[in-house]
CSV table of N, CA, C and O in Angstrom, one decimal:
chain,number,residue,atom,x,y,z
A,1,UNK,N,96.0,68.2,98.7
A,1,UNK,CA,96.6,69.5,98.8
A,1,UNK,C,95.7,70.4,99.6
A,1,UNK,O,94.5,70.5,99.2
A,2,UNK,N,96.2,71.3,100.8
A,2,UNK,CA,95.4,71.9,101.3
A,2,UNK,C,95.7,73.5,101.3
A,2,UNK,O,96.6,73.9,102.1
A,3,UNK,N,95.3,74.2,100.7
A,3,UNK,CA,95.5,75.4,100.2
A,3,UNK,C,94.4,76.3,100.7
A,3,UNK,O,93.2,76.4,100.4
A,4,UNK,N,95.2,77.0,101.7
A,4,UNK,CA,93.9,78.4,102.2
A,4,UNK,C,93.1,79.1,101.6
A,4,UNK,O,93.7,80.0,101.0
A,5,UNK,N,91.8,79.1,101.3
A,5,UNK,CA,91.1,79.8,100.5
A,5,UNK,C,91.1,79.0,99.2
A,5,UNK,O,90.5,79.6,98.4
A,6,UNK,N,91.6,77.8,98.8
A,6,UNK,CA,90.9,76.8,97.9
A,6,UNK,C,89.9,75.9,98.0
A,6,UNK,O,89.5,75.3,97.0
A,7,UNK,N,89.4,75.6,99.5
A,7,UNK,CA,88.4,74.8,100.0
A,7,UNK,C,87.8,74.3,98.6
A,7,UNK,O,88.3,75.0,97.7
A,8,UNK,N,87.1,73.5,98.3
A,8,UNK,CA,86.0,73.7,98.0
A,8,UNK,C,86.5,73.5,96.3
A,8,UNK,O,85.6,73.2,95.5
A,9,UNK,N,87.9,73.8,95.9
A,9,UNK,CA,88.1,74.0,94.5
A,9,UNK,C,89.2,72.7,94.2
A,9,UNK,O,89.1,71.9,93.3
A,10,UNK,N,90.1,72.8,95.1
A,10,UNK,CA,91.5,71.3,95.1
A,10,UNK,C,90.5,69.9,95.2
A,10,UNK,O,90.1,69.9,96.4
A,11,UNK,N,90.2,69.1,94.7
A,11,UNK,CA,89.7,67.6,94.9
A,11,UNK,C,88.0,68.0,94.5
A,11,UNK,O,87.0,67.3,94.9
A,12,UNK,N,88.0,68.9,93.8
A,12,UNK,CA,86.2,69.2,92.8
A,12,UNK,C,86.3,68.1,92.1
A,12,UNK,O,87.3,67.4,92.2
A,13,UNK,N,85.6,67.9,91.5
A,13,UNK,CA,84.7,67.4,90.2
A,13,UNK,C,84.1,68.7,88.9
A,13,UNK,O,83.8,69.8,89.3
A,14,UNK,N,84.0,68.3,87.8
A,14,UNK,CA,83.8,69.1,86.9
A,14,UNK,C,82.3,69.6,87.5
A,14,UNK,O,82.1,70.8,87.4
A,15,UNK,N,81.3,69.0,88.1
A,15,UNK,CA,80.1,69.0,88.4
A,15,UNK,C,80.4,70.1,89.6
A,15,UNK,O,80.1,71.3,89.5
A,16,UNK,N,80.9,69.7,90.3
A,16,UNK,CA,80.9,70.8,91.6
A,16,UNK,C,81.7,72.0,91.8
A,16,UNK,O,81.5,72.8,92.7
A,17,UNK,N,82.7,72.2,90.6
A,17,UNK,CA,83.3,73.9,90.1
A,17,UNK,C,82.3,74.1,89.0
A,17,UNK,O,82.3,75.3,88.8
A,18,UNK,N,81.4,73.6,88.2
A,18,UNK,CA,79.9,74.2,87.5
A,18,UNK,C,79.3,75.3,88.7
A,18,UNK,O,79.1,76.5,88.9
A,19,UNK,N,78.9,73.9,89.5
A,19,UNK,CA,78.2,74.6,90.7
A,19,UNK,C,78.3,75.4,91.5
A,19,UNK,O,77.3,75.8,91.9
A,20,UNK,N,79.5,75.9,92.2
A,20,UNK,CA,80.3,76.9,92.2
A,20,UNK,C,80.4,78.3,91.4
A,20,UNK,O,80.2,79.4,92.0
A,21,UNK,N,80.7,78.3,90.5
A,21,UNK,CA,81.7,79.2,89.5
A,21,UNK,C,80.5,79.4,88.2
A,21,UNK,O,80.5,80.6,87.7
A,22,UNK,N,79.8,78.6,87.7
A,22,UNK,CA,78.8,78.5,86.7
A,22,UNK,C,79.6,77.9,85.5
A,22,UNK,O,80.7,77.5,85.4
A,23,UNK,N,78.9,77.9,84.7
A,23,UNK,CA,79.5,77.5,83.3
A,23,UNK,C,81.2,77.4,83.0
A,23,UNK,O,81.5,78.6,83.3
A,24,UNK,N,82.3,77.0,82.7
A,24,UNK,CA,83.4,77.8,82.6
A,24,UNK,C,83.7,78.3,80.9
A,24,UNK,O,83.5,77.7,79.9
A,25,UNK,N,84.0,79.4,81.1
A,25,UNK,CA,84.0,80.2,79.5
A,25,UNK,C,84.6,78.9,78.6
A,25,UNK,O,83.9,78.4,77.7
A,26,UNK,N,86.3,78.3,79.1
A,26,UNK,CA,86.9,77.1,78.3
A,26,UNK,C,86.7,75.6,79.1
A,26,UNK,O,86.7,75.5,80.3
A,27,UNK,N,86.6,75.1,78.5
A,27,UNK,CA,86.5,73.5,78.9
A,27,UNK,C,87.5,72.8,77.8
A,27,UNK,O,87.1,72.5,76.7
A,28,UNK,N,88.7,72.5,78.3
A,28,UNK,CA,89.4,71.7,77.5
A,28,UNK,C,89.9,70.1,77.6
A,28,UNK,O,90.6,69.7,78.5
A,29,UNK,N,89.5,69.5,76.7
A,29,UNK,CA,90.6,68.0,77.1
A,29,UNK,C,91.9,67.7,76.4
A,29,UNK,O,91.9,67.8,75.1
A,30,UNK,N,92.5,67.5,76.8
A,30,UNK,CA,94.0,66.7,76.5
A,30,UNK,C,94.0,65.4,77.3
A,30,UNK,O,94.2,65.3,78.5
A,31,UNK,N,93.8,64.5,76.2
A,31,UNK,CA,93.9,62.4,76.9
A,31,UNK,C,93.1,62.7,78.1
A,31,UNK,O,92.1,63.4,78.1
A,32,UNK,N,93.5,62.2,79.1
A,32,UNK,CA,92.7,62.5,80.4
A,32,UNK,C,92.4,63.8,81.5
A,32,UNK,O,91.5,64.0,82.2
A,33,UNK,N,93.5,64.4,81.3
A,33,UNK,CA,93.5,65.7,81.5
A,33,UNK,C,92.2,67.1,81.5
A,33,UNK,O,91.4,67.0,80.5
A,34,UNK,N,92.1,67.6,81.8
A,34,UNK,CA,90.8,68.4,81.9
A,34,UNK,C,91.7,70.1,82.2
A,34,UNK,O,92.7,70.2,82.9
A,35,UNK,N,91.2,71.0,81.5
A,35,UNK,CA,90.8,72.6,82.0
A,35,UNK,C,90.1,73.4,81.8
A,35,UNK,O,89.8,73.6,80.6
A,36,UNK,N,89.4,74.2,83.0
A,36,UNK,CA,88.8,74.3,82.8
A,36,UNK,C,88.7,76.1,83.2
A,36,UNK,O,89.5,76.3,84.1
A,37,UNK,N,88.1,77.1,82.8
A,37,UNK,CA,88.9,78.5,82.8
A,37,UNK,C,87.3,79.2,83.2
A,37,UNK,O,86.2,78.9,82.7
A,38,UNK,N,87.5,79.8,84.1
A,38,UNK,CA,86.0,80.7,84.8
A,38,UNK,C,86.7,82.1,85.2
A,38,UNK,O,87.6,82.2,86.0
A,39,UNK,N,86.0,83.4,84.4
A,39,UNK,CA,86.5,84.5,84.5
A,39,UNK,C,85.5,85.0,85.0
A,39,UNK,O,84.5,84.3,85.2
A,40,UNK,N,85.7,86.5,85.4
A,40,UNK,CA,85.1,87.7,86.0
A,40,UNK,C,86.0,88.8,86.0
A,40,UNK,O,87.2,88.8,85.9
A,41,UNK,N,84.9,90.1,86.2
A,41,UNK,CA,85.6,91.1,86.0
A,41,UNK,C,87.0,91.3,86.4
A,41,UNK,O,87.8,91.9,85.7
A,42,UNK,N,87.4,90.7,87.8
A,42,UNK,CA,88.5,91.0,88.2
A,42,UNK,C,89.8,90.3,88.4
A,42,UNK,O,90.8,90.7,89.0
A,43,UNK,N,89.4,88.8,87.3
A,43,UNK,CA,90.6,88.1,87.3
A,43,UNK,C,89.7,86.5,86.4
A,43,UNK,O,88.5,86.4,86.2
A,44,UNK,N,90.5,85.7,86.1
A,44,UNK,CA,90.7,84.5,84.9
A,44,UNK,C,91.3,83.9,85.8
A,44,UNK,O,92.4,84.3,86.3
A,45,UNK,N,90.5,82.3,86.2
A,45,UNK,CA,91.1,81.4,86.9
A,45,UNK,C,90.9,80.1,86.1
A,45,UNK,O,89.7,79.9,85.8
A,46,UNK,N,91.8,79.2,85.6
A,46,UNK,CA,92.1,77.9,85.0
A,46,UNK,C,92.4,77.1,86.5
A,46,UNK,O,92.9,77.6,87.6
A,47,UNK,N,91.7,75.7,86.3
A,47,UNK,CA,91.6,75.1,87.1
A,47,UNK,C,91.7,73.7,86.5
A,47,UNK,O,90.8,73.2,85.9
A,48,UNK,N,93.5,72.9,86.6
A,48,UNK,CA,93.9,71.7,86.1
A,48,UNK,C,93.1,70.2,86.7
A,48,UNK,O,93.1,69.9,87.9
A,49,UNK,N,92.4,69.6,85.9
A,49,UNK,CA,92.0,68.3,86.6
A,49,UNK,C,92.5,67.5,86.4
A,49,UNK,O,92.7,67.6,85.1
A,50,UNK,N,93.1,66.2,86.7
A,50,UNK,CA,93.4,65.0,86.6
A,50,UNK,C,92.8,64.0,87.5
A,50,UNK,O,92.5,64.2,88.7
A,51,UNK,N,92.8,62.7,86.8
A,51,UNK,CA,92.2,61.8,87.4
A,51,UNK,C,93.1,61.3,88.6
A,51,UNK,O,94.3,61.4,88.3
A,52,UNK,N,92.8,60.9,89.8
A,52,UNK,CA,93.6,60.2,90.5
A,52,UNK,C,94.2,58.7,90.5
A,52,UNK,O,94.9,58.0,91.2
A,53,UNK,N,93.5,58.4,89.2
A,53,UNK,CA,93.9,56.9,89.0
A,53,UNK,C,93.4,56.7,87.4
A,53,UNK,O,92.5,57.4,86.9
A,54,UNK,N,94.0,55.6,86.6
A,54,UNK,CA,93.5,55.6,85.5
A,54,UNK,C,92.1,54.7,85.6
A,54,UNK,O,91.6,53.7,86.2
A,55,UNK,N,91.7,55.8,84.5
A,55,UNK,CA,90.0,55.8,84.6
A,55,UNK,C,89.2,56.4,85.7
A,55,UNK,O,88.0,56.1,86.0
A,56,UNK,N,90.0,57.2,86.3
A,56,UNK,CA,89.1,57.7,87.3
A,56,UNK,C,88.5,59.0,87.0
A,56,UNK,O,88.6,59.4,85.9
A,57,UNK,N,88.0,59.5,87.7
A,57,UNK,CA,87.1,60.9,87.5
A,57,UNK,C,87.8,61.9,87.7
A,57,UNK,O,88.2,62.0,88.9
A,58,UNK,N,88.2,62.9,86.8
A,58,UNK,CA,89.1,63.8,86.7
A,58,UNK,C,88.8,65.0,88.1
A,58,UNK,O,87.7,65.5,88.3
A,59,UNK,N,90.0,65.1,88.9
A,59,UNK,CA,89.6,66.2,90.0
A,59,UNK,C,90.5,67.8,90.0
A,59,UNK,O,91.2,68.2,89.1
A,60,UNK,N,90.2,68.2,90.8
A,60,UNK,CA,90.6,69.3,90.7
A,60,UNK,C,92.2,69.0,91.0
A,60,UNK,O,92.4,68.0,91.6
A,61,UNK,N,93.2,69.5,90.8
A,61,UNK,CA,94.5,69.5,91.8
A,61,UNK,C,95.0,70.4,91.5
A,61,UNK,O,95.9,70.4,92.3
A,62,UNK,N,95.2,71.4,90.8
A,62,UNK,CA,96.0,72.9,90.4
A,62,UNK,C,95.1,74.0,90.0
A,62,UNK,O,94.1,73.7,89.4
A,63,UNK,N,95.5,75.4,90.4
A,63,UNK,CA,94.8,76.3,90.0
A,63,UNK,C,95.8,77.7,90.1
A,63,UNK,O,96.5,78.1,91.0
A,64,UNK,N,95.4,78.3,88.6
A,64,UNK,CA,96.2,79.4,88.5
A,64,UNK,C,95.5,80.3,88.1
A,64,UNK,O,94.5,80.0,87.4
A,65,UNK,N,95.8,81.5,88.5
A,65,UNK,CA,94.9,82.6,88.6
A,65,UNK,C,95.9,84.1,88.2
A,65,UNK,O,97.1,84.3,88.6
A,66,UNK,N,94.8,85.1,87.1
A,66,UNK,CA,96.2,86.3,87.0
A,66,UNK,C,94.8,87.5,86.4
A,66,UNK,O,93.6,87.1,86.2
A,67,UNK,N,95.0,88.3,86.4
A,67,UNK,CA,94.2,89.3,86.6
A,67,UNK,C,93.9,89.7,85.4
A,67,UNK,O,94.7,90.1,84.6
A,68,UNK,N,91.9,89.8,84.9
A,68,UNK,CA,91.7,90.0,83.7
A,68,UNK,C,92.2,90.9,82.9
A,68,UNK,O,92.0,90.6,81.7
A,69,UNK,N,92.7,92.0,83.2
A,69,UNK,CA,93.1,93.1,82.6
A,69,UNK,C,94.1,93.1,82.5
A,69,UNK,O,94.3,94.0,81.7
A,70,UNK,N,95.2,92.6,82.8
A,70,UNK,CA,96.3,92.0,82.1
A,70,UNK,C,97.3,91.5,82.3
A,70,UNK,O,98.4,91.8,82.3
A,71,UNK,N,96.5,90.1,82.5
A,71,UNK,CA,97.4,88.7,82.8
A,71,UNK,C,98.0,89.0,84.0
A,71,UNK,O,97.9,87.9,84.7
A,72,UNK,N,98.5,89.6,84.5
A,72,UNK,CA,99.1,89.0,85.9
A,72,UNK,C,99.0,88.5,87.0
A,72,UNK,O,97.9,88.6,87.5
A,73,UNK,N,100.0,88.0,87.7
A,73,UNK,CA,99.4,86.9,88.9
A,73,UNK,C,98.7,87.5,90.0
A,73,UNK,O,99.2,88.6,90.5
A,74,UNK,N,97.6,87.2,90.6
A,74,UNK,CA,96.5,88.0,91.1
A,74,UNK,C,97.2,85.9,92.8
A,74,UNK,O,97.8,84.8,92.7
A,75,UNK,N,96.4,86.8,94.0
A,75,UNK,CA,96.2,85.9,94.9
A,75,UNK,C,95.1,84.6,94.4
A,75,UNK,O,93.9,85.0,94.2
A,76,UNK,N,95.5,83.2,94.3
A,76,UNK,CA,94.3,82.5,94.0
A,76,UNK,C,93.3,82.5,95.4
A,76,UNK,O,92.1,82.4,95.1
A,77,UNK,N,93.5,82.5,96.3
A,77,UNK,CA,92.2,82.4,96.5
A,77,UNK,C,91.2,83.8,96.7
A,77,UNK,O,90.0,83.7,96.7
A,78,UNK,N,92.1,85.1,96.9
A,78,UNK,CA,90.7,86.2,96.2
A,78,UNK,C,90.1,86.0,94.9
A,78,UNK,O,89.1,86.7,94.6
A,79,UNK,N,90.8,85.1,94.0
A,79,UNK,CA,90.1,85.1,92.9
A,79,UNK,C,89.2,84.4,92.6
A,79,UNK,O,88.3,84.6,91.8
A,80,UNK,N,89.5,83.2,93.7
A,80,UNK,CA,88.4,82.5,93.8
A,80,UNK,C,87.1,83.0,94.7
A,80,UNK,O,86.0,82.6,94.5
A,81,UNK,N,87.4,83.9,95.7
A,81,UNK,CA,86.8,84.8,96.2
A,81,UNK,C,85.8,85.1,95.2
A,81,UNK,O,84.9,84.3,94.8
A,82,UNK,N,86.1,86.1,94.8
A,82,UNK,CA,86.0,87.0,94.0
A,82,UNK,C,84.6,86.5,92.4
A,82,UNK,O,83.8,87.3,91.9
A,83,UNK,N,84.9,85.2,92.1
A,83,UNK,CA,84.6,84.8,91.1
A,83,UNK,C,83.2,83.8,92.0
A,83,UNK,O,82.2,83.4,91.4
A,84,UNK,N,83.3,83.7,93.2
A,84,UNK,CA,82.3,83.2,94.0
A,84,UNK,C,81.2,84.1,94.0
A,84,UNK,O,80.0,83.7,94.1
A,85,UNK,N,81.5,85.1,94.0
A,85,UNK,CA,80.9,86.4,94.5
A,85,UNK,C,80.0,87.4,93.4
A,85,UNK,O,79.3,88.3,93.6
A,86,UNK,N,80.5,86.5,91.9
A,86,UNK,CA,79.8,87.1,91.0
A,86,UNK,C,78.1,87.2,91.2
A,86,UNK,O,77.4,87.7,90.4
């Protein structure tokens, strides 16, 4: 998936949105599935992983983004911007 201003975030590794974004506030699993949630002042972005194959290493492929102060849909990639920039 090639998404303007997602560079860097669609086809991650848990290791390489750490390194990016830092810690994420939530880290959740369901079966293979992964989310993972990195906020900042100006918006909350959840970031869906799934493996590309079973048993494979969970990657990035969805990301939704809505604005910390109250919930609404904000542009993902200024938030991704934005949360780079902290």
């Amino acid at each position: 998936m090639d998404v303007p201003g997602l560079e860097g975030v669609i086809g991650a590794n848990e290791a390489a949105l750490t390194r990016q974004f830092g810690t994420p506030r939530l880290n959740v699993t369901e079966g293979d599935v992964r989310k993972l949630q990195f906020s900042g002042e100006s918006c909350v972005m959840d970031v869906y992983l799934y493996p590309p194959r079973p048993g494979g290493e969970p990657m990035a492929t969805y990301v939704d983004t809505r604005r910390a102060s109250d919930g609404f849909d904000v542009d993902r990639a200024a938030c991704v911007a934005a949360l780079r920039g902290r």
